[in-house]
mmCIF file of C-alpha atoms and ligand atoms in Angstrom:
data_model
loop_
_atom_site.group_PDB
_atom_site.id
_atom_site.type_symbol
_atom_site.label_atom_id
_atom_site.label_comp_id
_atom_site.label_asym_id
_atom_site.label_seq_id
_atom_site.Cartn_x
_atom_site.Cartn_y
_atom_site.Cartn_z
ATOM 1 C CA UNK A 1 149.802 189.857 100.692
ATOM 2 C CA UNK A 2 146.343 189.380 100.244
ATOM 3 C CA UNK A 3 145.545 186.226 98.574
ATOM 4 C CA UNK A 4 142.090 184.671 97.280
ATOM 5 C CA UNK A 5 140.822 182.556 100.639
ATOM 6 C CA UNK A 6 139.989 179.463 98.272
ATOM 7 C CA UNK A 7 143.835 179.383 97.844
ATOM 8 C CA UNK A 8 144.941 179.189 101.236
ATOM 9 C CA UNK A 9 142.302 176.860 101.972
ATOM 10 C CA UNK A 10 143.247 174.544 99.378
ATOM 11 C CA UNK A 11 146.636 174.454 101.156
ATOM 12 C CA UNK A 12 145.511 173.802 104.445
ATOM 13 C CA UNK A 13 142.856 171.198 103.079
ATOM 14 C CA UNK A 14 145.346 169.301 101.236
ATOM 15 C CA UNK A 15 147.769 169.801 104.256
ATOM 16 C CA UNK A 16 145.399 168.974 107.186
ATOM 17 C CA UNK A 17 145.759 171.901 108.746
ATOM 18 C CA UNK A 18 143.290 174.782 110.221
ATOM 19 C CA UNK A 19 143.802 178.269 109.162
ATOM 20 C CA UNK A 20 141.561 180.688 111.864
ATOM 21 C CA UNK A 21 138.928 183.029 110.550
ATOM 22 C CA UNK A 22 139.082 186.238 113.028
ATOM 23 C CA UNK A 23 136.456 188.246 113.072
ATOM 24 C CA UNK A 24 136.981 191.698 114.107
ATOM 25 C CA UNK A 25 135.314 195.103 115.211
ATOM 26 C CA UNK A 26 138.455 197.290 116.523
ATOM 27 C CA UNK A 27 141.952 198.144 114.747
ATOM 28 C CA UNK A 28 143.769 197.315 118.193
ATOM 29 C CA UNK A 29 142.371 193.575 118.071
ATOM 30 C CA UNK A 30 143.226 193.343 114.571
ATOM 31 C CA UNK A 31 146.732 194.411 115.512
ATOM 32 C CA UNK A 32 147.077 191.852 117.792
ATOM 33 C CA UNK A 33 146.180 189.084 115.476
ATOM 34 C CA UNK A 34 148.762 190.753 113.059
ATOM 35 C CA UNK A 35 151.382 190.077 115.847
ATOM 36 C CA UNK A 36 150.629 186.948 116.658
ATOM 37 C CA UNK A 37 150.751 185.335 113.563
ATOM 38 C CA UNK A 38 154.015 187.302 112.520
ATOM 39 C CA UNK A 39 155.282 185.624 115.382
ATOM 40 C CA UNK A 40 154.617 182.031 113.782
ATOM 41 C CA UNK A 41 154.734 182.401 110.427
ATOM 42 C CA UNK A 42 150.929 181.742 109.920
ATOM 43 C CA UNK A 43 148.688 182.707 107.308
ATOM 44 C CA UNK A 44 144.896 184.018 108.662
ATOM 45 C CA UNK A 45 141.656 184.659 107.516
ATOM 46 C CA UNK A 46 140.709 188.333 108.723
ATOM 47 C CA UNK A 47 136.937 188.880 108.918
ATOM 48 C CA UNK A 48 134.206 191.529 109.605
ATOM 49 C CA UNK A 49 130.376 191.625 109.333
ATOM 50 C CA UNK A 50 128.086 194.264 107.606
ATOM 51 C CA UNK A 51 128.165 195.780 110.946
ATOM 52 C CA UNK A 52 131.725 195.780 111.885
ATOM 53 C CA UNK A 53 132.101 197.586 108.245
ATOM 54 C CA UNK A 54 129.160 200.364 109.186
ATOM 55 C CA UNK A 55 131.337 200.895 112.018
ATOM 56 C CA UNK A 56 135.115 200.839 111.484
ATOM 57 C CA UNK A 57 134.569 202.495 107.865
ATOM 58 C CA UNK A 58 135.544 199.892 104.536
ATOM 59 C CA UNK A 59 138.374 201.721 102.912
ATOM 60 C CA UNK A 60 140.256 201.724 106.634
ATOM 61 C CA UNK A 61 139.852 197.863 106.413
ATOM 62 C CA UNK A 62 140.972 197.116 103.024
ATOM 63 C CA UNK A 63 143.893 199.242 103.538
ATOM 64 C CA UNK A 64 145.386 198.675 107.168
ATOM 65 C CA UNK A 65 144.702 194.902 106.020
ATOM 66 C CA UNK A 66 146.353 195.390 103.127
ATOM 67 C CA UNK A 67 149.039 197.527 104.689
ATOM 68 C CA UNK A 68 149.222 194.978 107.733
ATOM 69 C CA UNK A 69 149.981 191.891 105.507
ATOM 70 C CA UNK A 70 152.763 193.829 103.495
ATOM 71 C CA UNK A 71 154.570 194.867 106.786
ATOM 72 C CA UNK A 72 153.908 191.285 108.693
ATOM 73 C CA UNK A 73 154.746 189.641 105.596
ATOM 74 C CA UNK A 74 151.927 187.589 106.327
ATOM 75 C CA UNK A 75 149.421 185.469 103.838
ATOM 76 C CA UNK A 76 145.826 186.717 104.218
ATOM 77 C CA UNK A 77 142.250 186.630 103.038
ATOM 78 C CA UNK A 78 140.026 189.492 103.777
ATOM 79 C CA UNK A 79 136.514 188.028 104.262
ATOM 80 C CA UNK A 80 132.912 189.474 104.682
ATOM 81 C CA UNK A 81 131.402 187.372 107.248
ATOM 82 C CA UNK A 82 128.006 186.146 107.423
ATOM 83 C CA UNK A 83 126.090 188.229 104.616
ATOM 84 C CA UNK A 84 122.457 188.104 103.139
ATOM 85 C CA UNK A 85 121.875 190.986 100.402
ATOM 86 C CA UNK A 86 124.268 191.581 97.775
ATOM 87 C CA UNK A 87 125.067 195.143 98.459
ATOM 88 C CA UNK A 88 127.109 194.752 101.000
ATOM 89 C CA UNK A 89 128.537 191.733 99.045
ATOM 90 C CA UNK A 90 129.160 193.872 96.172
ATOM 91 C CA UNK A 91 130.733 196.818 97.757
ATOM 92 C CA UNK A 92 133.128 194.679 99.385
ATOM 93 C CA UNK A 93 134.707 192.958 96.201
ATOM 94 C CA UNK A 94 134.768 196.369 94.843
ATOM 95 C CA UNK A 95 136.878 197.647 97.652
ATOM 96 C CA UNK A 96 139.117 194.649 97.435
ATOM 97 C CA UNK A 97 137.933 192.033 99.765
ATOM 98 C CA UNK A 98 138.965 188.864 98.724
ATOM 99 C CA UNK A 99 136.162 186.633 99.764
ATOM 100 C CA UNK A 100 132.472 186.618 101.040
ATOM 101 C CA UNK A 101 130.146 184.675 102.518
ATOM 102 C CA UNK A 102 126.265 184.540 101.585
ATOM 103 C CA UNK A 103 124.525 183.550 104.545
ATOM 104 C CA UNK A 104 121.345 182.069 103.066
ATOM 105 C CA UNK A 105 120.554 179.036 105.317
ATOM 106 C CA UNK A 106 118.162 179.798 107.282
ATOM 107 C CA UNK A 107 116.363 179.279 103.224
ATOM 108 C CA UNK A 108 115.349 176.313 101.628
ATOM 109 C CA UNK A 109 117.697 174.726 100.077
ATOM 110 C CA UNK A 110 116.253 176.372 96.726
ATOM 111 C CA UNK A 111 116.177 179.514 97.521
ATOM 112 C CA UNK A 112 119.783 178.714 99.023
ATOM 113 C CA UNK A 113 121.185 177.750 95.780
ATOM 114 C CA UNK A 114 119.780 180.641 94.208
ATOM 115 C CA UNK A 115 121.149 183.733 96.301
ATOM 116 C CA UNK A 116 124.545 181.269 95.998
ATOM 117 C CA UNK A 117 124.739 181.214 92.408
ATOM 118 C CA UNK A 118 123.992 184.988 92.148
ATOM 119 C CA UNK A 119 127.056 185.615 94.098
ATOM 120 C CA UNK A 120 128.797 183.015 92.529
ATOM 121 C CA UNK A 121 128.407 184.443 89.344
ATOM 122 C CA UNK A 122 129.481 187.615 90.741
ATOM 123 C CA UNK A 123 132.438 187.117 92.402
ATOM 124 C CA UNK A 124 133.876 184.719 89.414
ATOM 125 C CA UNK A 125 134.614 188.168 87.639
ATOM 126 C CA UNK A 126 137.000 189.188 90.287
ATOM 127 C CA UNK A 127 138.451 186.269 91.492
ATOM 128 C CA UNK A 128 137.047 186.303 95.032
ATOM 129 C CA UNK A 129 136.170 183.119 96.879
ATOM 130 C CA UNK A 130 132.454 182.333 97.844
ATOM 131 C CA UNK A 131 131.534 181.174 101.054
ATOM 132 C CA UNK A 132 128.206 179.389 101.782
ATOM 133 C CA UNK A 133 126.468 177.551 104.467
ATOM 134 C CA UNK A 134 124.303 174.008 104.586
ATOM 135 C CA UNK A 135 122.274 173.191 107.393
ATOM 136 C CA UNK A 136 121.796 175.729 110.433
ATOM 137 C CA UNK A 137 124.476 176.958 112.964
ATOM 138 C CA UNK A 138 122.369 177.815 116.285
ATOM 139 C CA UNK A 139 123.867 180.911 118.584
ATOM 140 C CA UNK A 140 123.283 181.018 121.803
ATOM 141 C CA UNK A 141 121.328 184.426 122.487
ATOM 142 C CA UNK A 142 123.774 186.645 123.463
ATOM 143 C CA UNK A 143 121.332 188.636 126.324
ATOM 144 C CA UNK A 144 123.854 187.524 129.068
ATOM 145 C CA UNK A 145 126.017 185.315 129.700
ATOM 146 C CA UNK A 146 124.340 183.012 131.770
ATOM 147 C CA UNK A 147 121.484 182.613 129.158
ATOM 148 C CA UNK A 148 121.663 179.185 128.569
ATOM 149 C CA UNK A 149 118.820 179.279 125.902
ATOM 150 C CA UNK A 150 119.603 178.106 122.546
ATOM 151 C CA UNK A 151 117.581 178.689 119.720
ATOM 152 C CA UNK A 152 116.543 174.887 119.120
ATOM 153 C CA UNK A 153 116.172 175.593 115.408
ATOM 154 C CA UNK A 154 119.563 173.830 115.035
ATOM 155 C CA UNK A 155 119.440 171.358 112.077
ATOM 156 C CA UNK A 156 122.715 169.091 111.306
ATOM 157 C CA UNK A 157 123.809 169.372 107.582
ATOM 158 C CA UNK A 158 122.428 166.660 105.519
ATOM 159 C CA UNK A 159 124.622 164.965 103.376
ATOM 160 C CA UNK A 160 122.216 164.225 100.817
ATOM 161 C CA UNK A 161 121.521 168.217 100.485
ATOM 162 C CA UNK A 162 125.231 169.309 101.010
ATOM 163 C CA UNK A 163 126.146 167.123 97.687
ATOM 164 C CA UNK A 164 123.131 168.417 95.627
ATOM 165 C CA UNK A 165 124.118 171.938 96.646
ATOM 166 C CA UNK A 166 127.809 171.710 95.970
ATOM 167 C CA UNK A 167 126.991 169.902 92.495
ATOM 168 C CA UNK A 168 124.545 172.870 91.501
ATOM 169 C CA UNK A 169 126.518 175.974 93.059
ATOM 170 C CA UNK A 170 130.160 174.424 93.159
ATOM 171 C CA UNK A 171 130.910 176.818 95.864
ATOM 172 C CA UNK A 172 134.596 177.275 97.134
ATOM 173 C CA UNK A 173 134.146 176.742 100.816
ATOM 174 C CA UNK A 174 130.812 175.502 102.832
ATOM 175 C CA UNK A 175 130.163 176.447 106.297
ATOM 176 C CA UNK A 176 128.176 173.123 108.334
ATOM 177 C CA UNK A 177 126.136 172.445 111.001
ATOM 178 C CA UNK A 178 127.681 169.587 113.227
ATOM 179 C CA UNK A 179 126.710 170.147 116.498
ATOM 180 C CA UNK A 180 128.895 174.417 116.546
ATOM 181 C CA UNK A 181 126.774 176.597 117.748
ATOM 182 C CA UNK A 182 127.250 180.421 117.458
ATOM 183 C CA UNK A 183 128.270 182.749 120.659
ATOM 184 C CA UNK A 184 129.519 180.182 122.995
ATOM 185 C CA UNK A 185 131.107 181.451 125.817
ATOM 186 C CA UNK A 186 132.339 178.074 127.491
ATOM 187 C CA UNK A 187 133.856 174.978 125.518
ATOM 188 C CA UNK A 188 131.124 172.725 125.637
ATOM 189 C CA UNK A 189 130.447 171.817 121.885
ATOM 190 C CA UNK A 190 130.324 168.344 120.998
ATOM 191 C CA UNK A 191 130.851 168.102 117.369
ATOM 192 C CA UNK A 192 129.624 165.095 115.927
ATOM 193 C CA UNK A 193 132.319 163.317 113.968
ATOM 194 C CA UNK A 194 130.369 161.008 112.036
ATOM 195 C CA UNK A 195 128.610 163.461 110.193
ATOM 196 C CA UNK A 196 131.743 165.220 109.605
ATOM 197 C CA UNK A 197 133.379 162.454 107.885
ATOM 198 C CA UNK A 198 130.766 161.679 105.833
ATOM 199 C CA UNK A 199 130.144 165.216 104.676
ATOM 200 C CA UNK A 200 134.087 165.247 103.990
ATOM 201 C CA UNK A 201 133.573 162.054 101.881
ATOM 202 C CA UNK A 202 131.126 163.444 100.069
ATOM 203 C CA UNK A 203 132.184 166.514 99.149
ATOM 204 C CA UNK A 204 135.800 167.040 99.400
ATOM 205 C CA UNK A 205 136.534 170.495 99.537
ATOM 206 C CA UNK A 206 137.627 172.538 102.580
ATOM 207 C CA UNK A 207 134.766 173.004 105.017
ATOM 208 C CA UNK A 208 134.056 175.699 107.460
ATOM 209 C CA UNK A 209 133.212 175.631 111.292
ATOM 210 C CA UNK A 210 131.298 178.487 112.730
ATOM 211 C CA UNK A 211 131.045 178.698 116.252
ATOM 212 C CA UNK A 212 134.578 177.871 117.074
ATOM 213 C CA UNK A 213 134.718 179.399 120.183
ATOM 214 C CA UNK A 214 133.347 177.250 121.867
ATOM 215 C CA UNK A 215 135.619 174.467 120.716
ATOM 216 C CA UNK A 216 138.191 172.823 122.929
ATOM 217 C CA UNK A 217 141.781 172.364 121.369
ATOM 218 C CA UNK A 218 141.824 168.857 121.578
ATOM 219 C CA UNK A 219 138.174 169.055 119.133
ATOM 220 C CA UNK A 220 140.191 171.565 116.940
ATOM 221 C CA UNK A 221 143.235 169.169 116.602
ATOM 222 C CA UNK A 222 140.467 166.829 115.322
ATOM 223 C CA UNK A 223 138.669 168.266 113.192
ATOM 224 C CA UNK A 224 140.873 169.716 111.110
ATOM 225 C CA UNK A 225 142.184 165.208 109.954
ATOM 226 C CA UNK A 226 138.744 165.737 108.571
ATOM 227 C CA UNK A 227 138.187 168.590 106.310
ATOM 228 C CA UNK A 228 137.464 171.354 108.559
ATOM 229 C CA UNK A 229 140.062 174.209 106.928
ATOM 230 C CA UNK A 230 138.575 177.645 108.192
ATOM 231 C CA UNK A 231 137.915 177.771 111.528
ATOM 232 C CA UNK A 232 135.519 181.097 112.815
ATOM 233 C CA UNK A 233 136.645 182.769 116.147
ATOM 234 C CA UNK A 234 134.540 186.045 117.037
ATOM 235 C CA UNK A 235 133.099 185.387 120.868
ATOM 236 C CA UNK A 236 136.824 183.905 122.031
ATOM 237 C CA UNK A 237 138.657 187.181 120.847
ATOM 238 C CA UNK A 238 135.206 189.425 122.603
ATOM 239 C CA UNK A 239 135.846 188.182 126.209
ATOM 240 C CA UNK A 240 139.826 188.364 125.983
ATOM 241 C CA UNK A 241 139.333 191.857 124.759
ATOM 242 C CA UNK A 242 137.320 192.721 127.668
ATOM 243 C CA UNK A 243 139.322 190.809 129.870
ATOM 244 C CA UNK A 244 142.607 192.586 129.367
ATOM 245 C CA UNK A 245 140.663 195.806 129.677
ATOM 246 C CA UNK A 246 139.552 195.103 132.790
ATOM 247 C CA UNK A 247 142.853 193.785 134.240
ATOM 248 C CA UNK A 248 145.011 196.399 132.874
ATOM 249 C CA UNK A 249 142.848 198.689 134.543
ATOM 250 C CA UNK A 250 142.478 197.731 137.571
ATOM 251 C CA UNK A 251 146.443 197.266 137.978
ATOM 252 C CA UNK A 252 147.040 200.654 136.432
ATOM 253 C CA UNK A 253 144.144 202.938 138.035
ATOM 254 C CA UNK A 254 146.233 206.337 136.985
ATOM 255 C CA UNK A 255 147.216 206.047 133.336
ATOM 256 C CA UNK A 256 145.309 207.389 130.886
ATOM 257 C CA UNK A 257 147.517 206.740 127.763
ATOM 258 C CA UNK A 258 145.583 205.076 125.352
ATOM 259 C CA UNK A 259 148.099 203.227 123.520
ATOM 260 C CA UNK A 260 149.554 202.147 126.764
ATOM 261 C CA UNK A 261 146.080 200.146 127.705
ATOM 262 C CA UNK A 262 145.422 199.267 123.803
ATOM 263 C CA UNK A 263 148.999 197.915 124.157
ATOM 264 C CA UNK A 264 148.066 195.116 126.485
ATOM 265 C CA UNK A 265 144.636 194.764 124.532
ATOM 266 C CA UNK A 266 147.366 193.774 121.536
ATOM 267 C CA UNK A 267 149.567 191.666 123.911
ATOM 268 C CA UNK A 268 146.505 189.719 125.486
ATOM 269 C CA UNK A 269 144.675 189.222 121.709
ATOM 270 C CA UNK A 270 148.504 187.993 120.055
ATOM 271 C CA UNK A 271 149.231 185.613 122.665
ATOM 272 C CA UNK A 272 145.930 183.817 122.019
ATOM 273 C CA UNK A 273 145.730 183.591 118.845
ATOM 274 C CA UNK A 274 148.853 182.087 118.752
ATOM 275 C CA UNK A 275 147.720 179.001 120.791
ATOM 276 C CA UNK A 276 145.100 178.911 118.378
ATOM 277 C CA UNK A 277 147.677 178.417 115.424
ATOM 278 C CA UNK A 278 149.478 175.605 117.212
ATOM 279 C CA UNK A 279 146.215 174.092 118.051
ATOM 280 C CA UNK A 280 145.270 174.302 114.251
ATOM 281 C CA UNK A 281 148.794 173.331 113.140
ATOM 282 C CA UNK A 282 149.476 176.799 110.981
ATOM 283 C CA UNK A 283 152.676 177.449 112.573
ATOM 284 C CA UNK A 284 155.088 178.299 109.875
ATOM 285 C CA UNK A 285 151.944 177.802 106.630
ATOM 286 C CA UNK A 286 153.066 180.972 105.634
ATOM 287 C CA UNK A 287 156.050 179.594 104.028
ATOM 288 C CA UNK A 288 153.732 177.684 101.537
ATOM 289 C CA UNK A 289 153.009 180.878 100.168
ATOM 290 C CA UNK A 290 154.974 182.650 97.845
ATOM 291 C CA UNK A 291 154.798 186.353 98.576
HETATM 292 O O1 G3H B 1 131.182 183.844 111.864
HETATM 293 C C1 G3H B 1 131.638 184.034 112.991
HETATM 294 C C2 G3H B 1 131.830 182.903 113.892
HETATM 295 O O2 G3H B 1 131.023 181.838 113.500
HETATM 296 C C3 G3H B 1 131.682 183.278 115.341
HETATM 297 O O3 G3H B 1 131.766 182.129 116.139
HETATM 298 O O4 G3H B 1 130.647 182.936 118.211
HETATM 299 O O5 G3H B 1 132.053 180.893 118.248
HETATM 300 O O6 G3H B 1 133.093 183.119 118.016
HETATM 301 P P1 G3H B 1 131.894 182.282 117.723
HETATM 302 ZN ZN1 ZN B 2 129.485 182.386 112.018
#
């Protein structure tokens, strides 16, 4: 069933628990997150950018989602993922998508609270959770992997601004900046707890980590004690994909059958996104939902 995201976040945020925000650009990935968490009993966060939509078509989302959660009697929120014009936000709660992010941080905090409210104001008609983001999550440029260049236009979310925006926009969620950083290929992020818990303090409602892949497990036990409750994976799932290609191939050199090398795609994705659920603690969530 697909269920607004603020209200599996509110579980997991009262709960201390992470639920994992997937983004994803093929149907054979997304099957393998279905698998994973019917395995554990864990509810997920299933999301795509404007370009994953462009590419795998909107109506096929909404519906094998939709299908997918029915059949996996799993809890899920379908979320657009990083967005900054309200077409795209638009067409997606039209087509069913039962939460969005407006990505207008790289604004001041003005103009932020402006393209927030609009969506806010939106979205309130159709019951679909608002994402939004304080502060700046760098990416590392994703040229190659061994560019270690990082756009140093990273700025930590202030607390000061975080409570002025929550108290003008009262957005659902709020992504932060606390040391993530976008397109990490290795787990070397050092995510600075004191800011966390003060930001926590301040604002109590769940919070949202972008740049998770390049979180350790023992960082994504922690964070989630302090408010962290949606937890973005996009880069992770990328290499594993790519991975399992690449292995499958090279031990099978003659077959051609597509679903037999999609198959281990599926096998490779479901098996780590389950060791992302026990890291987050979402084993057997689903059962706080009613279906
Ligand atoms: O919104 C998507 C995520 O923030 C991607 O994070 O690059 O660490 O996978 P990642
Ligand atoms: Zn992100």
């Amino acid at each position: 069933m697909i269920y607004s995201m603020k209200e599996l976040l509110e579980n997991a945020y009262e709960n201390h628990y992470g639920i994992p925000a997937f983004n994803f650009e093929n149907f054979d990935v997304l099957e393998g997150i279905f698998l994973g968490a019917e395995k554990v009993k864990a509810p997920v966060i299933l999301q795509t950018t404007e370009p994953a939509i462009n590419y795998l078509g909107i109506d096929n989302i909404v519906n094998i989602v939709k299908n997918n959660s029915e059949r996996y009697k799993i809890p899920v929120a379908l979320h657009l993922d990083h967005a900054d014009n309200m077409n795209i936000i638009k067409k997606c709660i039209k087509h069913g998508y039962s939460s969005v992010m407006i990505d207008a941080s790289e604004n001041d905090i003005k103009n932020n609270i402006k393209e927030t409210t609009k969506v806010m104001e939106y979205a309130k008609e159709y019951n679909v959770t608002v994402e939004s983001e304080i502060g700046i999550v760098d990416s590392i440029s994703n040229k190659n992997e061994n560019d270690k260049e990082v756009k140093k236009h990273n700025n930590m979310t202030n607390i000061e601004d975080a409570k002025y925006f929550i108290d003008k926009t009262n957005v659902d969620v709020l992504g932060i900046s606390i040391g993530n950083i976008h397109g990490m290929r290795v787990k070397e992020t050092e995510i600075n707890y004191k800011r966390l818990i003060e930001i926590n303090n301040a604002i109590k409602r769940p919070l949202v980590l972008h740049g998770s892949s390049g979180i350790n497990d023992s960082n994504l036990k922690e964070i989630i004690k302090y408010g962290i409750s949606k937890i973005n994976i996009e880069t992770e799932l990328r290499i594993i994909f790519r991975k399992a290609l690449e292995q499958y191939l090279e031990k099978n050199p003659s077959v051609i059958k597509p679903r037999d090398i999609m198959g281990y795609v599926r096998e490779l994705i479901s098996e780590a996104v389950i060791l992302k659920f026990e890291a987050l603690n979402t084993i057997n969530k689903s059962n706080n939902f009613l279906y």
